[in-house]
Short mmCIF file of N, CA, C and O in Angstrom, two decimals:
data_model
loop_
_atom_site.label_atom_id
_atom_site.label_comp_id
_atom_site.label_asym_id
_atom_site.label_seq_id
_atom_site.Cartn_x
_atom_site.Cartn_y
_atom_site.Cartn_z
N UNK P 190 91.50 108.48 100.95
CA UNK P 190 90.95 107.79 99.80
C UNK P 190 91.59 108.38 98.55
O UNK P 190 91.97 109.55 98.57
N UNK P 191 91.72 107.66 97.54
CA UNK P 191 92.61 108.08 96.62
C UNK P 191 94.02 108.03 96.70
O UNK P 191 94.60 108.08 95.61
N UNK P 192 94.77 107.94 97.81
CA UNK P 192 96.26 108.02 97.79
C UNK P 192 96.48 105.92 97.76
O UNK P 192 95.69 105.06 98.15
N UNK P 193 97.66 105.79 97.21
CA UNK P 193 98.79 104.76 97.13
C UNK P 193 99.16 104.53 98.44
O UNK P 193 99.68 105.40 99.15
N UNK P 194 98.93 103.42 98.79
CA UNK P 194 99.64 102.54 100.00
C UNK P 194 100.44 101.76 99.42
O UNK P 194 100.46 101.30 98.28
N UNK P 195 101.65 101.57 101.04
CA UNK P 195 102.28 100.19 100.28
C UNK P 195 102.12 99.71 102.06
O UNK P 195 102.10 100.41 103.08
N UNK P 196 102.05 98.59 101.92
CA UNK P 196 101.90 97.31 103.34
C UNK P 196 102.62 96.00 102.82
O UNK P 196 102.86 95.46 101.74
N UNK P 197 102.90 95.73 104.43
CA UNK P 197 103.62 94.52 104.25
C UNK P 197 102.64 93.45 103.14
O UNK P 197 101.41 93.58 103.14
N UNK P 198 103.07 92.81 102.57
CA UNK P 198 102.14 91.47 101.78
C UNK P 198 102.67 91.18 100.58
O UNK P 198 103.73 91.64 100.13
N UNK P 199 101.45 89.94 99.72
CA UNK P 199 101.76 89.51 98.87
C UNK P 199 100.80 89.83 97.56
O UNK P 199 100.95 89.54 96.37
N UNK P 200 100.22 90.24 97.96
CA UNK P 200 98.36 90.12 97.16
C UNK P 200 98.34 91.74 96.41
O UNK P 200 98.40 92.73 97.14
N UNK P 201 98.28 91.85 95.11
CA UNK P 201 97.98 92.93 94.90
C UNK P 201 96.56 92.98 93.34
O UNK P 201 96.07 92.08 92.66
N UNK P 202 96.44 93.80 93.34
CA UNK P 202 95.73 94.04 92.15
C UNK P 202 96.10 94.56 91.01
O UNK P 202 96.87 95.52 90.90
N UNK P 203 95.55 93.93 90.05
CA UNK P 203 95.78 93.72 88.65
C UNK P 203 94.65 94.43 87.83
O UNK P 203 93.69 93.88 87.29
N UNK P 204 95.09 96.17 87.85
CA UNK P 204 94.14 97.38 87.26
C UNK P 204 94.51 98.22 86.35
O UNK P 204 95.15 99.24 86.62
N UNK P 205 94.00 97.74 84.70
CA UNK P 205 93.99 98.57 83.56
C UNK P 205 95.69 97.92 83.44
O UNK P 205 96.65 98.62 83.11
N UNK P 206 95.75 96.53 83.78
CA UNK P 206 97.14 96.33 83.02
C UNK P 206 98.58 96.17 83.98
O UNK P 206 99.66 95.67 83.64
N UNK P 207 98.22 96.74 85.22
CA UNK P 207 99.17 96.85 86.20
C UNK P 207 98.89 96.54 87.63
O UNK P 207 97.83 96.79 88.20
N UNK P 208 99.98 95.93 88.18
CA UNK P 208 100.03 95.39 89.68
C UNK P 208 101.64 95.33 90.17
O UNK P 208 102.36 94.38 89.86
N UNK P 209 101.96 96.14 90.74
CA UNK P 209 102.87 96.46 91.73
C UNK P 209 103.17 95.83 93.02
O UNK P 209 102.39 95.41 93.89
N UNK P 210 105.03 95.86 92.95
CA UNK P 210 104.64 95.17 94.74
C UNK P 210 106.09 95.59 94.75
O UNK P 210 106.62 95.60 93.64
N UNK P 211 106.69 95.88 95.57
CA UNK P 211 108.10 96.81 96.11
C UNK P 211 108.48 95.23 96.78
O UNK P 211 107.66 94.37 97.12
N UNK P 212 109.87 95.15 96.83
CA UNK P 212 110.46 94.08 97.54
C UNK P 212 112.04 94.40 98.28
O UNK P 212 112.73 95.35 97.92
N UNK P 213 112.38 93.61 99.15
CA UNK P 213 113.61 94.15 99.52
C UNK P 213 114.85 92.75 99.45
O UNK P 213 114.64 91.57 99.74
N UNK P 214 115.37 93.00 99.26
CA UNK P 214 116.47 91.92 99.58
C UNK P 214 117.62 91.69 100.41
O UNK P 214 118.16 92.48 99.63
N UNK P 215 118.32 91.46 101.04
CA UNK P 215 119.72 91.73 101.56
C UNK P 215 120.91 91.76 101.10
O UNK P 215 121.81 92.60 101.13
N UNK P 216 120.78 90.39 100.52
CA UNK P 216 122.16 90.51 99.34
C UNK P 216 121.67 89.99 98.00
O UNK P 216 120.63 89.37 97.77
N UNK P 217 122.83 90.43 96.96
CA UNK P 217 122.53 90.10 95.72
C UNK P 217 122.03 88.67 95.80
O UNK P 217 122.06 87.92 96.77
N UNK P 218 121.44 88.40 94.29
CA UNK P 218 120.60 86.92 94.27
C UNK P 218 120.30 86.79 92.85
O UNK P 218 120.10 87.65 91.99
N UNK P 219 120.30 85.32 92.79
CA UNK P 219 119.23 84.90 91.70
C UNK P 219 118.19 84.85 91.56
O UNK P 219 118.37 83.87 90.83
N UNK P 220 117.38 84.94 91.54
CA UNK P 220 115.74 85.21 91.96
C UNK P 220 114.80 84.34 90.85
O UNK P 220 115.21 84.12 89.71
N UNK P 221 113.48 83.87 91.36
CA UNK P 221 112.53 83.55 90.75
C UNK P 221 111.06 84.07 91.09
O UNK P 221 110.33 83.78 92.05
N UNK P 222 110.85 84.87 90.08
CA UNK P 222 109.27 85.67 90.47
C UNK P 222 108.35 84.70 90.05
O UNK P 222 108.56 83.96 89.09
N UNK P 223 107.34 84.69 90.71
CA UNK P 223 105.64 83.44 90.46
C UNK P 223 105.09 84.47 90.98
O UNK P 223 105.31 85.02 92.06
N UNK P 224 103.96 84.83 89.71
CA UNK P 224 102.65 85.42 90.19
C UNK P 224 101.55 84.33 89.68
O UNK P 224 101.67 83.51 88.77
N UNK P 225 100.32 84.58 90.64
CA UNK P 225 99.89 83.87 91.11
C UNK P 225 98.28 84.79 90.93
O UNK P 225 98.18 86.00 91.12
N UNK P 226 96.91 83.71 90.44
CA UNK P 226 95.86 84.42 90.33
C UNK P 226 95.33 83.82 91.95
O UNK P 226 95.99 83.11 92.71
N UNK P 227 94.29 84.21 92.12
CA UNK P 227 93.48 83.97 93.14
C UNK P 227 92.74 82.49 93.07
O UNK P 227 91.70 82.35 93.72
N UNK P 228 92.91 82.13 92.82
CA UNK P 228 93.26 80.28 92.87
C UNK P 228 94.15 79.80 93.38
O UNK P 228 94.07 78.73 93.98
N UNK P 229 95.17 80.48 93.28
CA UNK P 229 96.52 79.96 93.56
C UNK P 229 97.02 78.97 92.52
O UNK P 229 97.29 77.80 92.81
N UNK P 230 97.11 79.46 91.35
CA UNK P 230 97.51 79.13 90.09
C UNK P 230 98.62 80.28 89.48
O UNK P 230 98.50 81.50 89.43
N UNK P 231 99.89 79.32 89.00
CA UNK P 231 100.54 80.29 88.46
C UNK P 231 100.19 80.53 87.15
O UNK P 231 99.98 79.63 86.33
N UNK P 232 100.09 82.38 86.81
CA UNK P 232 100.11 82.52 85.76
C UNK P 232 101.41 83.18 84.90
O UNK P 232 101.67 83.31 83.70
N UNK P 233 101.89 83.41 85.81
CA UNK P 233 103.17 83.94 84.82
C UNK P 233 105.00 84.05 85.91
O UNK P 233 104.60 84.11 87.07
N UNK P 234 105.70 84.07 85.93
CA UNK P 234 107.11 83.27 86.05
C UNK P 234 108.09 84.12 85.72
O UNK P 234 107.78 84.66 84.66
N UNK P 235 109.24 84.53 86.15
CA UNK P 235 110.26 85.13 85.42
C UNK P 235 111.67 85.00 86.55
O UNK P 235 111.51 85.17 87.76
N UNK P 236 112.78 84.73 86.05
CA UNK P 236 114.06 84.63 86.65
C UNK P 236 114.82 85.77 86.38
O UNK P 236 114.77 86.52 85.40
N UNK P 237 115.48 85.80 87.29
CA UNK P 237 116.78 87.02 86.89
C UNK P 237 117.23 87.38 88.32
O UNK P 237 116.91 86.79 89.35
N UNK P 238 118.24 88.75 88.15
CA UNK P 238 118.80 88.84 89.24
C UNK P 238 118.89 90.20 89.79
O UNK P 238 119.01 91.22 89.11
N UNK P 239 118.81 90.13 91.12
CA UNK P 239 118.54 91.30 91.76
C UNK P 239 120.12 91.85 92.53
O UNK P 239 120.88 90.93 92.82
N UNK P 240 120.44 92.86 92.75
CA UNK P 240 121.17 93.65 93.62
C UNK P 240 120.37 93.50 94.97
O UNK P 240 119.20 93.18 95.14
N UNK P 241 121.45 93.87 95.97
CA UNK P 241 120.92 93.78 97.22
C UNK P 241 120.70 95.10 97.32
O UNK P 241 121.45 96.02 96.98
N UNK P 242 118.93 95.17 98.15
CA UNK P 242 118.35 96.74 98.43
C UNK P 242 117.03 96.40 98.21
O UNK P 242 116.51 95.29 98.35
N UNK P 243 116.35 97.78 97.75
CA UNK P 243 114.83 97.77 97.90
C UNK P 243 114.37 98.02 96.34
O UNK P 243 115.20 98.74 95.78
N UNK P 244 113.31 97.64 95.49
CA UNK P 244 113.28 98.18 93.86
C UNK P 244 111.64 97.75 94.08
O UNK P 244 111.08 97.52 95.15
N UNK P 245 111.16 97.71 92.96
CA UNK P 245 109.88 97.56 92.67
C UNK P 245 109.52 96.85 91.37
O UNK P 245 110.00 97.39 90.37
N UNK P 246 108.75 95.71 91.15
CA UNK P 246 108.37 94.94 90.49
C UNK P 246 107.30 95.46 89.84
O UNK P 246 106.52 95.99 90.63
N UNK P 247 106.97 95.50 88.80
CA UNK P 247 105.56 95.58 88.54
C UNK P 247 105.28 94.74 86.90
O UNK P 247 105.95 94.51 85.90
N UNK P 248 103.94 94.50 87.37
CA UNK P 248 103.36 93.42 86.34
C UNK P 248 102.65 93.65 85.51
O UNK P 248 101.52 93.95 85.91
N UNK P 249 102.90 93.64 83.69
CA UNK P 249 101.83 94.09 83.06
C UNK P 249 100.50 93.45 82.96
O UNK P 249 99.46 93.89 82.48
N UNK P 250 100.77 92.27 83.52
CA UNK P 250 99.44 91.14 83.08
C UNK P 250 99.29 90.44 82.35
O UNK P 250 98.22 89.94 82.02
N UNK P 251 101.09 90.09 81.59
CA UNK P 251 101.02 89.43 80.30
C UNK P 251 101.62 88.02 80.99
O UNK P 251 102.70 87.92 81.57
N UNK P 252 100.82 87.17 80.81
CA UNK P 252 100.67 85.68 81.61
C UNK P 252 102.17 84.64 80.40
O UNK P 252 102.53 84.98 79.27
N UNK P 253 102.45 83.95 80.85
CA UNK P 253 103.63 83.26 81.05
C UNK P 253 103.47 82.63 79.38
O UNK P 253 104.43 82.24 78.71
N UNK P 254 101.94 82.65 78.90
CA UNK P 254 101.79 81.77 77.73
C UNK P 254 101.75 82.91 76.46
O UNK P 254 101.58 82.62 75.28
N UNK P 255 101.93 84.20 76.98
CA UNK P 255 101.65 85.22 76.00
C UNK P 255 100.02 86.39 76.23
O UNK P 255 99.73 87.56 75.98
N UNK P 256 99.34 85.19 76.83
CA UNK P 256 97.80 85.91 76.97
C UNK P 256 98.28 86.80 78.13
O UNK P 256 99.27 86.80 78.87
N UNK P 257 96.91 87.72 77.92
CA UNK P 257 96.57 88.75 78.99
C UNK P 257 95.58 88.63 80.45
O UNK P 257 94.35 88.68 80.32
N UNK P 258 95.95 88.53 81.28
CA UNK P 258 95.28 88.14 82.53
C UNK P 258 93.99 89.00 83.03
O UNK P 258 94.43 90.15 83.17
N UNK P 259 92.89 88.99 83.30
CA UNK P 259 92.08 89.81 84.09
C UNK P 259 92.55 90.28 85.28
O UNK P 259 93.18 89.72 86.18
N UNK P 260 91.94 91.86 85.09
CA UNK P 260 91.91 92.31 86.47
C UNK P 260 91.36 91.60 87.31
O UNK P 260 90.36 90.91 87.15
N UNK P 261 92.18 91.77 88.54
CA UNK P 261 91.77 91.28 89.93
C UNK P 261 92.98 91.01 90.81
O UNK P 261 94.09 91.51 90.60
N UNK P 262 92.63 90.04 91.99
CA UNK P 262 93.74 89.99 92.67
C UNK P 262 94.60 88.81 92.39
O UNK P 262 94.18 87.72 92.01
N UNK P 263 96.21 89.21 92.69
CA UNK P 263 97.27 88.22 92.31
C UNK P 263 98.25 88.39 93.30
O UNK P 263 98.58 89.51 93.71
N UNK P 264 98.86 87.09 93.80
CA UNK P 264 99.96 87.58 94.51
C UNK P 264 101.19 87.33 93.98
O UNK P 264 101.20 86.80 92.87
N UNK P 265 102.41 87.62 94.60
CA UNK P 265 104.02 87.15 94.05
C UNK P 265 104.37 86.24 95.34
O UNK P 265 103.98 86.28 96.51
N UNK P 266 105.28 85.42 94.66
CA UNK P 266 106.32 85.08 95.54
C UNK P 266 107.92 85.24 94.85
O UNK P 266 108.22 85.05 93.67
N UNK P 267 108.63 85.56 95.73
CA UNK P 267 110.01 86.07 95.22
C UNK P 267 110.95 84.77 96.04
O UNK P 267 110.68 84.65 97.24
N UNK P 268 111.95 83.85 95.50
CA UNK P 268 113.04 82.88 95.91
C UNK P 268 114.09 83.55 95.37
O UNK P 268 114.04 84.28 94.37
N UNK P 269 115.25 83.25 96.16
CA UNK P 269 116.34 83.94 95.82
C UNK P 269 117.46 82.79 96.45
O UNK P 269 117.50 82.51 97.65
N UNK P 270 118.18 82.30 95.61
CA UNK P 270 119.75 81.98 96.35
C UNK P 270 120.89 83.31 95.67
O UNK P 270 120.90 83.90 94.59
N UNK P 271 121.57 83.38 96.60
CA UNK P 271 123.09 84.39 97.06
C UNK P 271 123.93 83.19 95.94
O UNK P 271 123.56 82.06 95.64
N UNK P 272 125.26 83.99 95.45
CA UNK P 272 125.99 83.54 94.82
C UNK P 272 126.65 82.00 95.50
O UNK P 272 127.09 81.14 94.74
N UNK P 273 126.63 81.84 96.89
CA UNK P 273 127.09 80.80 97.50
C UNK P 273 125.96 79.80 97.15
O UNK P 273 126.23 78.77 97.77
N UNK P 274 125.06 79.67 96.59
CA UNK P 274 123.58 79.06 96.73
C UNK P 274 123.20 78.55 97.64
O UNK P 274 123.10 77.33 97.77
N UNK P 275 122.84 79.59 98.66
CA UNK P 275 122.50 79.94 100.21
C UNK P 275 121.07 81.06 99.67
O UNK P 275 121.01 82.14 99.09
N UNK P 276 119.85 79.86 100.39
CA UNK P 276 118.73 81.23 100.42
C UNK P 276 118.70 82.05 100.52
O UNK P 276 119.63 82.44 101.23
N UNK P 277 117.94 82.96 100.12
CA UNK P 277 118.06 84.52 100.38
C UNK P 277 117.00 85.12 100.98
O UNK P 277 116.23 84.97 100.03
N UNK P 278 116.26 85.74 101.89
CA UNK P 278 114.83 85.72 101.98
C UNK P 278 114.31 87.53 101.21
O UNK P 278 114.94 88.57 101.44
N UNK P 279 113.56 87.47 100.69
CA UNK P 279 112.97 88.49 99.56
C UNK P 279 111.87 88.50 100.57
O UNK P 279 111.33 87.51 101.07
N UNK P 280 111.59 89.82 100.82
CA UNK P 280 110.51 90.72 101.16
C UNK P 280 109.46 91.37 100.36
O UNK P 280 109.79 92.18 99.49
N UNK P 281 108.06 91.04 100.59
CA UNK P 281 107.76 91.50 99.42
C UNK P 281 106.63 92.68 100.19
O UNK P 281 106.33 92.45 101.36
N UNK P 282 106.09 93.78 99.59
CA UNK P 282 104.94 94.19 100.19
C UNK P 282 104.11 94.60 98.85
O UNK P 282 104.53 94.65 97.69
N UNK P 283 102.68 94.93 99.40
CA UNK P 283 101.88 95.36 97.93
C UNK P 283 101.72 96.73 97.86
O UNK P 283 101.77 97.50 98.82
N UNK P 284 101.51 97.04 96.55
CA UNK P 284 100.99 98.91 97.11
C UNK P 284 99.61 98.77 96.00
O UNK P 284 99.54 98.05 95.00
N UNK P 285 98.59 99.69 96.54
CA UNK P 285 97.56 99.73 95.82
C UNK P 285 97.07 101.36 96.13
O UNK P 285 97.62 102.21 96.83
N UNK P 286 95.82 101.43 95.32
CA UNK P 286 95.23 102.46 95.29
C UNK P 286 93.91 102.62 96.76
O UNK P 286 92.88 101.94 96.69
N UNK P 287 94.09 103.41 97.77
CA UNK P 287 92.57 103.48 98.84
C UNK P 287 91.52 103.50 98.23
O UNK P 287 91.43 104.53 97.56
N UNK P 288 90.48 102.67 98.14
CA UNK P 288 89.03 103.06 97.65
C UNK P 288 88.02 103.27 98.62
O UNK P 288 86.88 103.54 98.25
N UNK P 289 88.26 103.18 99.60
CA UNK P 289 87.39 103.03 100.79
C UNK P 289 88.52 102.85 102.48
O UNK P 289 89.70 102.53 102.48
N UNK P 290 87.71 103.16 103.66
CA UNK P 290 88.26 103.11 104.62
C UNK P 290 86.79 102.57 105.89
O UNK P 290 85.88 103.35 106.19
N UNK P 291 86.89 101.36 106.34
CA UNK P 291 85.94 100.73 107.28
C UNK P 291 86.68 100.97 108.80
O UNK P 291 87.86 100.77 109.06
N UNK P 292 85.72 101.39 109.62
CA UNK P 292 86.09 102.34 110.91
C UNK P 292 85.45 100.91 112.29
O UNK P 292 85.43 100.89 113.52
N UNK P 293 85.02 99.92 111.17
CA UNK P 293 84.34 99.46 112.51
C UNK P 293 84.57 98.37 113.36
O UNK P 293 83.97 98.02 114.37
N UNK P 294 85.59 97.85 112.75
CA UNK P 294 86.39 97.54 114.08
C UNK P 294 87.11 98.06 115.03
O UNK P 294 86.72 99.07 115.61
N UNK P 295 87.91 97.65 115.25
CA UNK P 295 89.35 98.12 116.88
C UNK P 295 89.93 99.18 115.87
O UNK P 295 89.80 100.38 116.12
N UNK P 296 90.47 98.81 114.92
CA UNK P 296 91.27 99.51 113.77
C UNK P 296 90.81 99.92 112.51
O UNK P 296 90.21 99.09 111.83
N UNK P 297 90.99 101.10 112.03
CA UNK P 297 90.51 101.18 110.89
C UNK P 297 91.13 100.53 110.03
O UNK P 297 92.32 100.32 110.29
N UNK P 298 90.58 100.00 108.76
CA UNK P 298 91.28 99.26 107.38
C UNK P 298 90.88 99.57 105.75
O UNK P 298 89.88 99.43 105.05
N UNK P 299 91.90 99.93 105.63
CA UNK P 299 92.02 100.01 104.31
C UNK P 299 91.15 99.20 103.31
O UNK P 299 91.04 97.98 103.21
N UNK P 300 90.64 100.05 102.69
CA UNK P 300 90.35 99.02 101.44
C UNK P 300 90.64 99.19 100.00
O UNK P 300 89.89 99.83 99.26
N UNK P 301 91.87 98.54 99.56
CA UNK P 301 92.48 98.45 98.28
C UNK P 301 92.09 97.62 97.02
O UNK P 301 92.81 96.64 96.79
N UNK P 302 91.39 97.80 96.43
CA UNK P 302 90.54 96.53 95.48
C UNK P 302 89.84 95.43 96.47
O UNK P 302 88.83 95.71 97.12
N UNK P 303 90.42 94.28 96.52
CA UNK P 303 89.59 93.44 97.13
C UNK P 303 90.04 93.26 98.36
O UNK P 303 89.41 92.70 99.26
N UNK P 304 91.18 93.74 98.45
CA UNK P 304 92.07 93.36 99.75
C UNK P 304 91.82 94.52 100.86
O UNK P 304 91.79 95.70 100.50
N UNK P 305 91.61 94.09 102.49
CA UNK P 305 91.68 94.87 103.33
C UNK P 305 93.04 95.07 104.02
O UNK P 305 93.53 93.96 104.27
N UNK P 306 93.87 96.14 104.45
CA UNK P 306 94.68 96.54 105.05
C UNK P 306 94.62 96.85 105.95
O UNK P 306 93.89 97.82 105.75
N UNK P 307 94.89 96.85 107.40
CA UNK P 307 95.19 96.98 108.34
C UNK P 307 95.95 98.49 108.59
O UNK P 307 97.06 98.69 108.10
N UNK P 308 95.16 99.67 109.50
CA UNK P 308 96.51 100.78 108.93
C UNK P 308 97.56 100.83 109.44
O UNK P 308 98.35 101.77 109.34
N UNK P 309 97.78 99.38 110.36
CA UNK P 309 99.55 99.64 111.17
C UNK P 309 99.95 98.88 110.70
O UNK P 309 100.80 98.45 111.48
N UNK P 310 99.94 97.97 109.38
CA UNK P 310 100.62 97.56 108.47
C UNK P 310 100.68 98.69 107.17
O UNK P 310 100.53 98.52 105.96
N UNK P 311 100.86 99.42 107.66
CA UNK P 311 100.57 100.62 106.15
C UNK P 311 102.11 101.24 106.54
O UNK P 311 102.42 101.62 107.67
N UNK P 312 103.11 101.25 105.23
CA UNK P 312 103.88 101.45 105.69
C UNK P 312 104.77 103.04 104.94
O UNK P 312 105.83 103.62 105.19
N UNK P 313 103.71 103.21 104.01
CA UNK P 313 103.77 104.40 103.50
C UNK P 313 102.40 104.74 102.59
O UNK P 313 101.62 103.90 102.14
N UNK P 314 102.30 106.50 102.40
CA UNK P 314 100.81 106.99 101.56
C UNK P 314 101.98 107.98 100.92
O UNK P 314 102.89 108.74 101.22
N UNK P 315 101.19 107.34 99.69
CA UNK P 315 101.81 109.03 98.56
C UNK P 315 100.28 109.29 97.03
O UNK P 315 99.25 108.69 96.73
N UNK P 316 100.86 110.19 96.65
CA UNK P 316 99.73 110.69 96.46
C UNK P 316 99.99 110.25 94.50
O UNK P 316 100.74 110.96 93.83
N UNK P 317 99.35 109.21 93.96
CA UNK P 317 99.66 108.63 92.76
C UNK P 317 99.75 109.77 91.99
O UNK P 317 99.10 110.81 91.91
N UNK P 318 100.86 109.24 91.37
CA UNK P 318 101.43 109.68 89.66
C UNK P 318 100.14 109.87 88.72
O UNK P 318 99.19 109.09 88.76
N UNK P 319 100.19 110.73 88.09
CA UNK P 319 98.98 111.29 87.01
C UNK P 319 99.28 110.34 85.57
O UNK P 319 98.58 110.49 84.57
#
């Protein structure tokens, strides 16, 4: 409890301003980021271009029109065409903060804001930045 996960997904939380999500790519790309509130409404959008490898996205919460979004949960989706404009497929996973851990199923799971994790989708723990 207390340490940073990151797991495969899309869904992260949006706390005191910030929501994170690590992504990977294969080859360079053009990319289009959509985050997305829990409606499944976009609130905010951004293009540009990535190197091929692994980096990390993160979102201040400042929505596409200028306003500021509430905490809670949001997911990304990442599109990418390669210079040939040939898809690219973008990996995305979330990382959040542990607030809790439920033992009572088969598996124990994480619990990151609103979202439950699975811990063999957990694909790293580190111990957050001060």
């Amino acid at each position: 409890i207390g340490k940073t996960v990151t797991s495969a997904g899309t869904r992260s939380q949006l706390i005191n301003g910030k929501a994170s999500w690590t992504f990977s790519v294969p080859d360079a790309a053009n990319i289009t980021v959509n985050i997305k509130d829990a409606k499944g409404n976009v609130v905010y959008s951004e293009t540009g271009q990535l190197a091929a490898g692994t980096g990390q996205f993160t979102w201040d919460g400042t929505t596409t029109t200028g306003g500021k979004a509430p905490d809670g949960t949001y997911s990304i989706s990442v599109v990418g065409q390669n210079a040939d404009g040939k898809n690219v497929t973008v990996s995305t996973q979330m990382n959040g903060k542990v607030s809790g851990v439920d033992f009572t199923g088969s598996e124990p799971v994480l619990l990151v804001g609103a979202s439950r994790i699975n811990l063999s989708d957990v694909t790293s723990v580190v111990q957050p930045s001060s």
